[in-house]
Amino acid sequence: MNRASLVLGALALLCAAPAPVAAQNLIPQPVSVKWGEGVAALTTVGAAEVTHLELAPLADHLLGMIPAGRVRLSFEGAEDLPAGGYRLSVAPELITIAGRDYGGVWNGIQTLLQLFPADVYRGANALSANITLPVVTIEDWPAMEHRGVMLDVARTFVPKEQVMRLVDNIARHKINKFHWHLADDEGWRIEIKSYPRLTEIGAWRGGDSPLFPVYGAWEEKYGGFYTQDEISEVVAYAALRGVEVIPEIDLPGHSRAAAIAYPEILCGYTPNLTASGGYDTRNMWCVAREENYAMLDAIIGEVAALFPSPTFHLGGDEVETGAWRACPHCKALMAERDITDAARLQDIFMERVIDIAARHGKDAAVWSEAADSRAIPKSTTVWAWKNPARAARAYAAAGYPTVVCAGEYFYFDMRQSARDIGHTWAGVVTLEKVYSFSPAALGFTAAETANVRGVQATLFHELGLENGPGYVDYQLFPRVCALAEVGWTPAEQRSWEDFNRRLTERSARPGGSAGSPSHLDRLAAMGIAYRAAEPAPDTAPLKTPAVTFTSSLTAREREPFSRVSAYSGAARTIRSVVEGDWLLWTFAQPVTASRIDIKTGYDHLQRGGIPSGRVEVSYDGTTFETATRMHDLKATLATDRPVRAIKIVSESPCNGETFTIIQPLKIR
Ligand code: ACM
Ligand code: ZN
């Protein structure tokens, strides 16, 4: 059957049985579900038969989760389906899953598991053996071939075990690509045997590390990396779950960690260290330095060998050309190639590394800016992360295979509501907004849509440090559930109301067996600390006693210190803080408070503030004593004596910015 007749066949199935498709709360919604009569009681002890040896690990995996039932896993009977497709049949005597391929069998197993009570996710012995399942026939395949989730482990390191847990959680949603953002300015996370300093030095920030601390803690050295064996462990764990792991080494920008470890990769000009407390913040590989390509060949070669994925993500985003424009070698290269725009040096660089990746057997993927000149080969997959209607569409229109990960829909480091944690540069990305994505709704033509390989969630991770390990779950779930359905279910079969009901409401099951869990019940059983509701507003009343703010720093004209004194917003200074700088709040009258919160830096990010310093308090307005210390750019003062003044004395440079942000005090 070709694809068209398959679609007709599926429609016929749907018409023949106007079944309570949603009654089982399946996510993502399958293409075709035909409920049968009654229920299948699982009486046999768990037993599985496989037609191909490569399916044996899946049989073991499934039998480790279900308490009973006879199951047959095969590739037979699904040859006509698209990649990732499967047929699932639940009958009283036998459950069969026929997959188009290995991933198809995995996907069929995930649908089968959703027919069980949610406790099936709690481990081997969580369910009693007396289980009944609805009799059902499901025929299903993905709308999009690429259904991905990206995790940035550079800004916040994520230990191997947590990465595997995330891979398991996304695979339960038929997500089939895990994009691992392994190197960025803030950290290099993968062992490279031929260049060991990449992780010896580049994997650690703060403390005595030469790598700029950037977020939060200043005195502590923190970070981590994966050995090559650990990488292989994660790749194998993902492969068992039908998940392809796509590595990313972000080039030629976003490379500060590599440049701190091997400064010779930089353009040869004198760095300006004054704005950054003595840290070298340069992050661009020199395009003209020939030795760089030998080094990149070794790095890309080692990484390529660890990942069976045919795709290697080479970054290419947010290139800053200042260093290239100041570099005599890059300038000479421009003259030699007769180019006047330094941005075009990126084309030269990308062409070289795309070629290196190809020699190591990999097709390249890039963030969208790398394709802006249209100079890179059309075989390169473009990760379109900016304006989806215009930019993402334009790459698809130009003939690039395109993965849409547009900020407005799929950057899950954005807030889920105005009161949630997260960034806002791409707006508030609600669950409904994620669900609303479709190329057709954004005006993509059929030809452009044909170049859309799929959709991907993106979690850049600078907020992970201050929000702890639960942050990943909170940002990703349930938004990944919506993404999964966007990538899987045909757009014409999708309905936000229906999705939201399957996600949140329990329902009766066909055949009169026990009720179906909501999908949130399943997330809970998987142990996912998902975002359940919008956070409550902070209603604790704040006091605003008259205060004068002064500092050794000078405020910018447009963000003056008067804002801090009026409790009306942040002030921003014209330069970065250095050791010995001070901030002083002097109250008109002694203030009695149960708690005073002091914060520097952005309101949602531990950056641009005072990472280290003394917090002094004065009870008489003239003599000061040290009360506490700044930590993660903030401090809390708890004293039962009336306070006349508070002073912060910096003991370090500012982190991450060329200015310092001062927030109003929060006094309770
Ligand atoms: C990106 O967000 N810089 C890809
Ligand atoms: Zn250069």
XYZ file of C-alpha atoms and ligand atoms in Angstrom:
673
model
C 0.000 0.000 0.000
C 1.391 3.408 -0.793
C 0.974 6.223 1.656
C -2.176 7.668 0.037
C -4.085 4.404 0.098
C -2.887 3.883 3.645
C -4.457 7.170 4.668
C -7.714 6.174 2.959
C -7.598 2.839 4.741
C -7.173 4.572 8.047
C -10.079 6.911 7.349
C -12.236 3.923 6.479
C -11.344 2.363 9.816
C -12.277 5.540 11.615
C -15.604 5.807 9.794
C -16.518 2.182 10.405
C -16.049 2.607 14.143
C -16.893 6.030 15.550
C -15.101 4.750 18.587
C -14.428 6.589 21.815
C -10.940 7.204 20.532
C -10.113 9.606 23.302
C -11.638 7.535 26.039
C -8.329 5.926 26.767
C -6.539 9.268 27.054
C -3.779 8.249 24.676
C -1.029 10.828 24.064
C -0.020 11.324 21.341
C -3.368 10.507 19.764
C -2.960 7.563 17.353
C -3.987 7.845 13.731
C -6.576 5.082 13.940
C -8.081 3.305 16.943
C -10.761 0.643 16.656
C -12.150 -0.521 19.960
C -13.330 -4.116 19.993
C -15.859 -5.895 22.178
C -15.163 -6.285 25.851
C -11.892 -6.657 27.588
C -8.857 -8.848 27.460
C -8.016 -10.378 30.813
C -4.314 -10.931 31.097
C -4.116 -14.339 32.687
C -0.901 -15.854 31.390
C 2.305 -15.021 33.131
C 4.281 -12.455 31.176
C 5.619 -14.096 28.059
C 6.923 -12.574 24.878
C 7.836 -13.965 21.533
C 9.903 -12.062 19.012
C 10.391 -12.738 15.339
C 13.771 -11.034 15.156
C 16.627 -11.210 17.596
C 17.041 -7.429 17.601
C 13.598 -7.164 19.240
C 14.639 -9.286 22.227
C 15.743 -6.266 24.336
C 12.319 -4.700 23.761
C 10.603 -7.890 24.890
C 12.717 -7.909 28.065
C 11.986 -4.251 28.631
C 8.240 -4.755 28.238
C 8.095 -7.870 30.422
C 9.921 -5.917 33.084
C 6.999 -3.502 33.212
C 3.810 -5.527 32.747
C 2.619 -8.135 35.232
C 1.030 -10.585 32.797
C 0.020 -11.246 29.208
C 1.302 -12.988 26.125
C 2.930 -10.595 23.683
C 4.277 -11.010 20.168
C 6.691 -8.408 18.775
C 7.566 -8.452 15.105
C 8.291 -6.529 11.959
C 5.769 -8.628 10.032
C 2.545 -6.967 9.033
C 3.801 -3.393 9.184
C 5.910 -3.265 6.051
C 3.458 -0.835 4.435
C 3.649 1.758 7.212
C 5.935 4.814 7.310
C 9.041 4.696 9.503
C 8.129 4.594 13.172
C 4.680 3.176 12.420
C 3.135 0.131 14.094
C 0.015 -1.991 14.383
C -1.104 -2.976 17.860
C -3.761 -5.548 18.540
C -5.010 -6.423 21.996
C -7.080 -9.617 22.020
C -7.957 -11.891 24.962
C -5.275 -14.446 24.144
C -2.560 -12.384 22.597
C -1.178 -8.894 22.272
C 0.653 -8.299 19.014
C 2.784 -5.363 18.009
C 4.025 -5.202 14.448
C 6.467 -2.373 13.857
C 7.666 -0.922 10.589
C 11.084 -0.856 12.212
C 12.630 -1.042 15.674
C 11.331 2.404 16.588
C 7.894 1.358 15.394
C 7.868 -1.559 17.830
C 9.008 0.772 20.615
C 6.179 3.160 19.726
C 3.646 0.336 19.740
C 4.832 -0.696 23.189
C 4.312 2.869 24.421
C 0.719 2.854 23.233
C 0.189 -0.552 24.845
C 1.534 0.738 28.158
C -0.978 3.595 28.029
C -3.754 0.965 28.047
C -2.575 -0.134 31.496
C -3.231 1.655 34.775
C -0.679 4.422 35.315
C 1.120 2.326 37.935
C 2.685 0.373 35.076
C 5.347 3.119 35.109
C 6.142 2.653 38.793
C 8.264 -0.451 38.406
C 8.059 -4.196 38.095
C 5.753 -5.073 40.969
C 3.527 -2.007 41.075
C 0.562 -3.638 39.314
C -1.425 -6.660 40.442
C -1.568 -9.542 37.969
C -5.347 -9.199 37.532
C -5.297 -6.705 34.727
C -7.857 -6.280 31.999
C -7.188 -4.254 28.872
C -9.709 -2.996 26.331
C -9.790 -5.092 23.181
C -8.486 -2.792 20.491
C -6.784 -2.556 17.133
C -4.558 0.461 16.561
C -2.832 1.483 13.377
C -0.490 4.377 13.825
C 2.460 6.241 12.401
C 4.098 9.630 12.923
C 3.183 12.739 10.980
C 6.760 14.027 11.230
C 9.962 12.016 11.148
C 11.888 14.264 13.566
C 10.344 14.649 17.018
C 13.080 15.978 19.186
C 14.092 17.388 22.528
C 17.314 19.341 23.069
C 19.040 19.596 26.424
C 21.820 22.127 27.017
C 24.254 20.612 29.504
C 26.845 23.381 29.037
C 25.228 26.122 31.113
C 24.107 23.670 33.758
C 25.782 20.273 33.804
C 23.332 17.369 34.007
C 24.717 14.091 35.367
C 24.491 10.988 33.179
C 21.777 9.349 35.274
C 19.494 12.365 34.910
C 20.114 12.485 31.172
C 19.058 8.846 30.883
C 15.980 9.509 32.972
C 15.056 12.360 30.622
C 15.629 10.153 27.580
C 13.295 7.552 29.083
C 10.623 10.155 29.799
C 10.682 11.616 26.300
C 10.802 8.177 24.660
C 7.557 7.324 26.506
C 6.079 10.112 24.344
C 7.397 8.668 21.074
C 10.037 11.405 20.857
C 12.735 9.856 18.681
C 15.608 12.397 18.732
C 17.613 13.593 21.701
C 19.785 16.552 20.747
C 22.616 16.853 23.242
C 24.101 20.378 23.359
C 27.522 19.345 24.661
C 29.735 22.410 24.257
C 29.099 26.102 24.623
C 30.717 29.185 26.149
C 29.866 28.021 29.646
C 31.241 24.511 29.509
C 32.710 21.671 27.465
C 31.060 18.445 28.562
C 32.427 15.578 26.465
C 35.809 13.937 26.977
C 38.094 14.369 23.964
C 41.118 12.133 24.382
C 43.310 14.040 21.918
C 42.544 17.382 23.627
C 42.147 16.549 27.326
C 42.218 20.157 28.532
C 38.781 20.670 26.928
C 37.283 18.922 29.945
C 40.141 19.270 32.449
C 39.729 23.034 32.181
C 36.644 23.690 30.061
C 34.222 21.623 32.136
C 34.571 23.714 35.298
C 33.589 27.257 36.191
C 34.104 29.396 39.265
C 36.579 29.032 42.118
C 40.106 28.745 40.726
C 38.928 27.814 37.226
C 40.097 30.139 34.469
C 36.581 29.811 33.017
C 34.308 32.704 33.885
C 31.659 31.688 36.464
C 28.834 33.391 34.483
C 25.913 32.327 36.676
C 25.574 32.205 40.423
C 28.296 30.900 42.649
C 31.661 32.631 42.464
C 33.924 30.946 44.997
C 32.822 27.398 44.234
C 34.253 25.507 41.306
C 31.407 23.611 39.685
C 30.616 21.658 36.551
C 31.288 18.194 35.203
C 31.650 16.214 32.000
C 30.915 12.820 30.494
C 33.675 10.326 29.787
C 33.477 8.680 26.405
C 32.303 5.476 28.098
C 29.484 7.395 29.767
C 28.474 8.917 26.451
C 28.312 5.418 24.960
C 26.191 4.262 27.880
C 23.657 7.029 27.264
C 23.651 6.374 23.518
C 22.940 2.663 24.102
C 20.253 3.441 26.664
C 18.590 5.769 24.166
C 18.936 3.298 21.290
C 17.035 0.668 23.252
C 14.229 3.228 23.453
C 14.262 4.018 19.773
C 15.890 7.385 20.436
C 18.707 8.666 18.232
C 21.164 10.905 20.051
C 22.398 13.850 17.979
C 25.548 15.462 19.391
C 26.172 19.176 19.102
C 29.500 20.956 19.351
C 28.629 24.627 18.918
C 31.037 26.280 16.426
C 32.623 28.698 15.585
C 31.081 30.981 18.240
C 29.846 29.936 21.688
C 33.318 28.459 22.146
C 34.693 30.256 25.215
C 35.184 27.023 27.168
C 37.286 25.566 24.348
C 39.177 28.834 23.977
C 40.035 29.006 27.679
C 41.461 25.489 27.437
C 43.293 26.114 24.133
C 43.695 29.903 23.649
C 45.662 29.367 20.457
C 42.396 28.705 18.585
C 41.476 32.392 18.986
C 42.233 35.225 16.636
C 45.521 36.796 17.557
C 44.620 40.167 18.982
C 45.053 41.678 22.407
C 42.007 40.923 24.511
C 40.197 43.555 26.504
C 39.999 42.124 29.998
C 38.938 45.190 31.935
C 35.188 44.846 31.530
C 35.148 41.273 32.732
C 37.222 41.212 35.879
C 40.322 39.864 34.193
C 38.586 37.026 32.412
C 39.068 36.519 28.704
C 35.576 36.375 27.287
C 36.512 35.743 23.649
C 34.655 32.819 22.145
C 35.280 32.620 18.377
C 37.481 30.113 16.570
C 39.830 31.958 14.189
C 38.730 31.145 10.661
C 42.148 31.696 9.104
C 44.233 29.564 11.466
C 44.818 26.358 9.508
C 45.784 24.341 12.602
C 42.255 24.884 13.906
C 40.857 22.572 11.246
C 43.257 19.779 12.191
C 42.141 20.166 15.795
C 38.472 20.215 14.762
C 39.033 17.138 12.638
C 40.324 15.298 15.693
C 37.480 16.546 17.911
C 34.714 15.901 15.406
C 36.229 12.505 14.626
C 36.206 11.415 18.268
C 32.657 12.655 18.797
C 31.382 11.158 15.537
C 32.709 7.736 16.491
C 30.659 7.745 19.705
C 27.300 8.512 18.098
C 25.621 6.195 15.588
C 23.365 9.087 14.507
C 23.942 10.064 10.870
C 23.623 13.707 11.978
C 26.252 15.923 13.613
C 25.112 19.330 14.841
C 27.829 21.929 14.321
C 26.104 24.916 15.919
C 26.679 28.034 13.866
C 24.455 30.365 15.885
C 25.096 33.890 17.194
C 28.465 34.424 15.600
C 30.081 37.726 16.583
C 32.484 38.951 13.947
C 34.347 41.562 16.040
C 37.323 39.300 16.707
C 37.548 38.255 13.062
C 37.434 41.875 11.916
C 40.324 42.717 14.232
C 42.408 39.660 13.259
C 45.183 40.176 10.689
C 44.904 36.568 9.526
C 41.128 36.681 9.101
C 41.496 40.027 7.316
C 44.080 38.513 4.985
C 41.738 35.621 4.273
C 38.951 38.051 3.448
C 41.231 39.870 1.026
C 42.322 36.601 -0.541
C 38.698 35.488 -1.038
C 37.643 38.956 -2.086
C 34.974 39.313 0.596
C 34.184 42.541 2.391
C 31.618 41.311 4.915
C 33.296 39.532 7.837
C 30.074 37.597 8.413
C 30.916 35.666 5.255
C 33.914 34.189 7.048
C 31.313 32.021 8.734
C 30.485 30.440 5.376
C 34.150 29.560 4.912
C 34.351 28.108 8.406
C 31.083 26.156 8.135
C 32.065 24.766 4.754
C 35.269 23.404 6.304
C 33.608 21.796 9.318
C 30.679 20.429 7.284
C 33.295 18.796 5.098
C 35.125 17.411 8.136
C 31.854 15.975 9.486
C 31.166 14.412 6.083
C 34.578 12.755 6.091
C 33.607 11.223 9.438
C 30.401 9.901 7.894
C 28.012 12.547 9.170
C 25.459 14.869 7.640
C 25.652 18.283 9.207
C 22.953 20.142 11.075
C 23.216 23.817 11.979
C 21.318 26.533 13.782
C 19.599 28.737 11.264
C 22.010 31.694 11.079
C 24.610 29.439 9.489
C 22.264 29.077 6.515
C 21.363 32.751 6.233
C 23.702 33.310 3.307
C 22.363 30.124 1.659
C 26.024 29.248 1.018
C 26.132 25.959 2.926
C 25.112 22.778 1.078
C 21.411 21.997 0.773
C 22.031 18.637 2.419
C 22.560 20.458 5.716
C 19.581 20.316 8.054
C 18.632 23.712 9.431
C 17.403 24.035 13.001
C 15.106 27.061 12.656
C 14.916 28.705 16.056
C 13.830 32.225 15.174
C 10.596 33.642 13.775
C 8.735 30.537 12.584
C 6.363 32.088 10.046
C 9.049 34.029 8.221
C 12.439 32.564 8.975
C 11.667 28.863 9.446
C 9.551 28.952 6.344
C 12.311 30.663 4.372
C 14.854 27.886 5.012
C 12.306 25.260 3.995
C 11.490 27.361 0.937
C 15.198 27.546 0.051
C 15.297 23.762 0.002
C 16.958 23.016 3.336
C 15.591 20.136 5.376
C 14.247 22.083 8.339
C 13.611 21.206 11.958
C 11.338 23.805 13.517
C 12.361 24.663 17.058
C 11.066 28.237 16.973
C 11.376 30.093 20.270
C 7.749 31.224 20.224
C 6.532 27.601 20.265
C 9.315 25.304 21.327
C 11.892 27.076 23.512
C 10.940 25.528 26.803
C 13.311 27.830 28.673
C 10.542 30.422 28.117
C 7.977 30.895 30.858
C 4.767 28.864 30.842
C 2.844 31.797 32.319
C 3.747 35.300 33.384
C 4.282 34.072 36.954
C 6.432 31.075 36.089
C 10.196 30.847 36.041
C 11.887 31.222 32.709
C 12.892 33.644 30.010
C 10.547 35.847 28.015
C 12.466 36.879 24.889
C 10.223 34.681 22.746
C 7.149 35.488 24.829
C 5.243 33.265 27.220
C 5.121 29.764 25.753
C 1.964 28.238 27.160
C 0.993 24.620 26.700
C -1.745 25.722 24.320
C 0.767 27.755 22.287
C 2.968 24.682 21.877
C -0.031 22.652 20.802
C -1.133 25.272 18.282
C 1.899 24.834 16.022
C 1.415 23.570 12.517
C 3.244 24.565 9.335
C -0.074 24.969 7.491
C -1.423 27.360 10.131
C 1.668 29.516 9.599
C 1.149 29.612 5.852
C 3.810 27.113 4.750
C 3.085 25.891 1.237
C 2.928 22.173 0.518
C 6.424 22.305 -0.975
C 7.800 24.122 2.077
C 6.022 21.710 4.418
C 7.616 18.814 2.561
C 10.999 20.143 3.716
C 9.931 20.312 7.359
C 11.527 17.264 8.962
C 9.816 17.881 12.237
C 9.665 19.780 15.472
C 11.903 20.047 18.482
C 11.769 21.334 22.015
C 14.798 23.268 23.182
C 15.973 23.715 26.737
C 18.823 26.155 27.117
C 19.745 25.773 30.691
C 21.137 28.845 32.428
C 18.289 28.758 34.945
C 19.017 25.195 36.000
C 21.658 26.132 38.562
C 19.395 28.203 40.761
C 16.249 26.139 40.226
C 17.748 22.728 40.889
C 17.345 19.379 39.168
C 13.531 19.647 39.135
C 13.810 22.540 36.704
C 14.194 20.274 33.660
C 11.006 18.353 34.459
C 9.148 21.547 35.273
C 10.069 23.276 32.030
C 9.613 20.241 29.801
C 6.434 18.655 31.119
C 3.651 18.713 30.122
C 4.887 20.845 27.195
C 6.720 17.826 25.737
C 3.342 16.012 25.697
C 1.958 18.750 23.445
C 5.090 18.724 21.283
C 4.818 14.948 20.956
C 1.297 15.219 19.617
C 2.236 18.078 17.260
C 4.958 15.871 15.801
C 2.971 12.668 15.740
C -0.726 13.212 15.101
C -1.953 14.526 11.729
C -2.868 18.200 12.118
C -6.439 17.594 10.930
C -6.953 15.065 13.728
C -5.655 17.350 16.471
C -7.844 19.313 18.867
C -6.552 21.395 21.767
C -9.689 20.817 23.851
C -9.500 17.090 23.345
C -5.753 16.996 24.057
C -6.183 19.021 27.217
C -8.961 16.701 28.393
C -6.875 13.583 27.762
C -4.001 15.234 29.598
C -5.919 16.332 32.678
C -9.083 14.213 33.074
C -9.542 10.600 33.976
C -12.191 8.833 31.952
C -14.200 5.661 31.654
C -12.656 2.971 29.523
C -14.346 1.263 26.632
C -15.576 -2.183 27.600
C -16.447 -1.160 31.112
C -13.131 -2.006 32.704
C -11.514 0.244 35.254
C -11.227 3.925 34.375
C -8.409 5.350 32.320
C -5.839 7.512 34.022
C -5.319 11.040 32.827
C -1.994 11.517 31.104
C -0.876 13.632 34.058
C -1.455 10.520 36.210
C 1.035 8.776 33.970
C 3.582 11.590 34.291
C 3.249 11.367 38.066
C 3.748 7.584 37.935
C 6.848 8.134 35.804
C 8.157 10.295 38.637
C 8.140 13.471 36.555
C 7.917 16.671 38.596
C 5.779 18.318 35.936
C 4.280 21.803 36.123
C 0.819 21.202 37.500
C -0.541 24.736 37.725
C 0.335 28.384 37.475
C 2.194 29.497 40.602
C 0.151 31.483 43.097
C 0.814 35.216 43.192
C 3.197 36.412 45.867
C 0.742 38.165 48.149
C 3.007 38.791 51.143
C 2.844 42.567 51.607
C 6.100 44.413 51.032
C 7.112 47.437 53.081
C 8.474 50.480 51.279
C 10.117 52.675 53.916
C 11.817 55.857 52.707
C 15.371 54.972 51.657
C 18.285 56.604 49.847
C 20.508 54.507 47.618
C 24.107 55.482 46.869
C 27.028 53.571 45.405
C 30.630 53.782 44.275
C 29.156 52.911 40.870
C 27.377 55.328 38.538
C 23.904 54.593 37.231
C 22.881 54.807 33.610
C 20.780 57.821 32.824
C 17.799 55.755 31.763
C 17.906 53.337 34.686
C 18.809 55.623 37.611
C 19.286 54.740 41.270
C 16.054 56.621 42.049
C 14.213 53.531 40.830
C 15.798 51.468 43.571
C 15.008 54.118 46.193
C 11.407 54.275 44.966
C 11.089 50.436 44.887
C 9.937 50.869 41.301
C 12.432 48.795 39.320
C 16.044 47.875 38.781
C 18.923 50.309 38.247
C 21.765 49.561 35.864
C 25.283 50.923 36.228
C 27.563 52.171 33.479
C 30.312 49.727 34.301
C 30.833 46.335 35.812
C 31.481 46.036 39.537
C 35.030 45.404 40.745
C 36.393 44.304 44.083
C 35.832 47.046 46.666
C 32.801 48.627 45.038
C 29.945 49.260 47.456
C 26.167 49.703 47.447
C 24.485 51.545 50.326
C 20.849 51.781 51.335
C 20.209 54.365 54.082
C 16.754 54.451 55.652
C 15.187 57.744 56.759
C 13.936 56.033 59.917
C 15.017 52.780 61.596
C 13.186 49.896 59.897
C 11.844 46.873 61.709
C 11.493 43.914 59.355
C 11.131 40.174 59.733
C 13.178 39.692 56.594
C 14.995 41.801 53.989
C 15.836 40.222 50.631
C 18.718 41.813 48.738
C 19.192 40.940 45.087
C 21.589 41.995 42.359
C 21.603 40.961 38.719
C 18.634 40.177 36.498
C 15.398 39.393 38.292
C 15.185 35.920 36.725
C 18.806 35.019 36.127
C 21.938 34.840 38.262
C 23.966 37.095 36.033
C 24.970 40.749 35.960
C 25.182 41.120 39.720
C 27.559 40.884 42.658
C 28.530 37.250 43.100
C 30.679 37.619 46.169
C 30.825 40.155 48.953
C 30.006 41.169 52.522
C 26.579 42.361 53.550
C 27.021 44.873 56.371
C 24.294 46.292 58.516
C 24.194 49.452 60.626
C 21.830 49.976 63.544
C 23.006 53.522 64.324
C 23.681 54.827 60.806
C 27.434 55.177 61.300
C 29.015 51.921 62.458
C 28.643 48.799 60.292
C 29.021 45.129 61.127
C 29.098 42.186 58.740
C 25.756 40.386 58.915
C 25.886 37.883 56.078
C 27.438 37.282 52.655
C 26.263 37.493 49.091
C 25.552 34.093 47.596
C 24.170 33.483 44.091
C 24.089 37.299 43.709
C 21.686 37.701 46.621
C 21.404 37.693 50.388
C 18.724 37.611 53.049
C 18.946 39.630 56.208
C 16.980 38.508 59.250
C 17.331 40.672 62.331
C 14.989 41.702 65.089
C 16.745 45.041 65.645
C 15.625 48.160 63.737
C 17.976 48.688 60.770
C 19.347 52.112 59.724
C 21.476 51.120 56.733
C 22.589 48.165 54.628
C 25.834 48.031 52.683
C 27.199 45.492 50.223
C 30.953 45.513 49.753
C 31.942 43.586 46.638
C 34.771 41.084 46.887
C 34.787 40.039 43.239
C 34.117 41.329 39.762
C 30.628 41.272 38.297
C 29.693 38.041 36.582
C 28.802 37.877 32.962
C 28.018 41.481 32.049
C 29.771 44.789 31.522
C 27.285 46.467 33.876
C 25.748 45.658 37.226
C 22.023 45.478 37.946
C 20.695 46.490 41.346
C 17.206 45.394 42.344
C 15.048 47.180 44.941
C 15.078 45.662 48.425
C 12.186 43.373 49.360
C 11.279 44.201 52.936
C 8.715 42.197 54.915
C 20.220 29.609 20.053
O 19.225 29.786 20.740
N 21.270 30.404 20.187
C 20.295 28.544 19.089
Zn 41.295 35.166 12.972
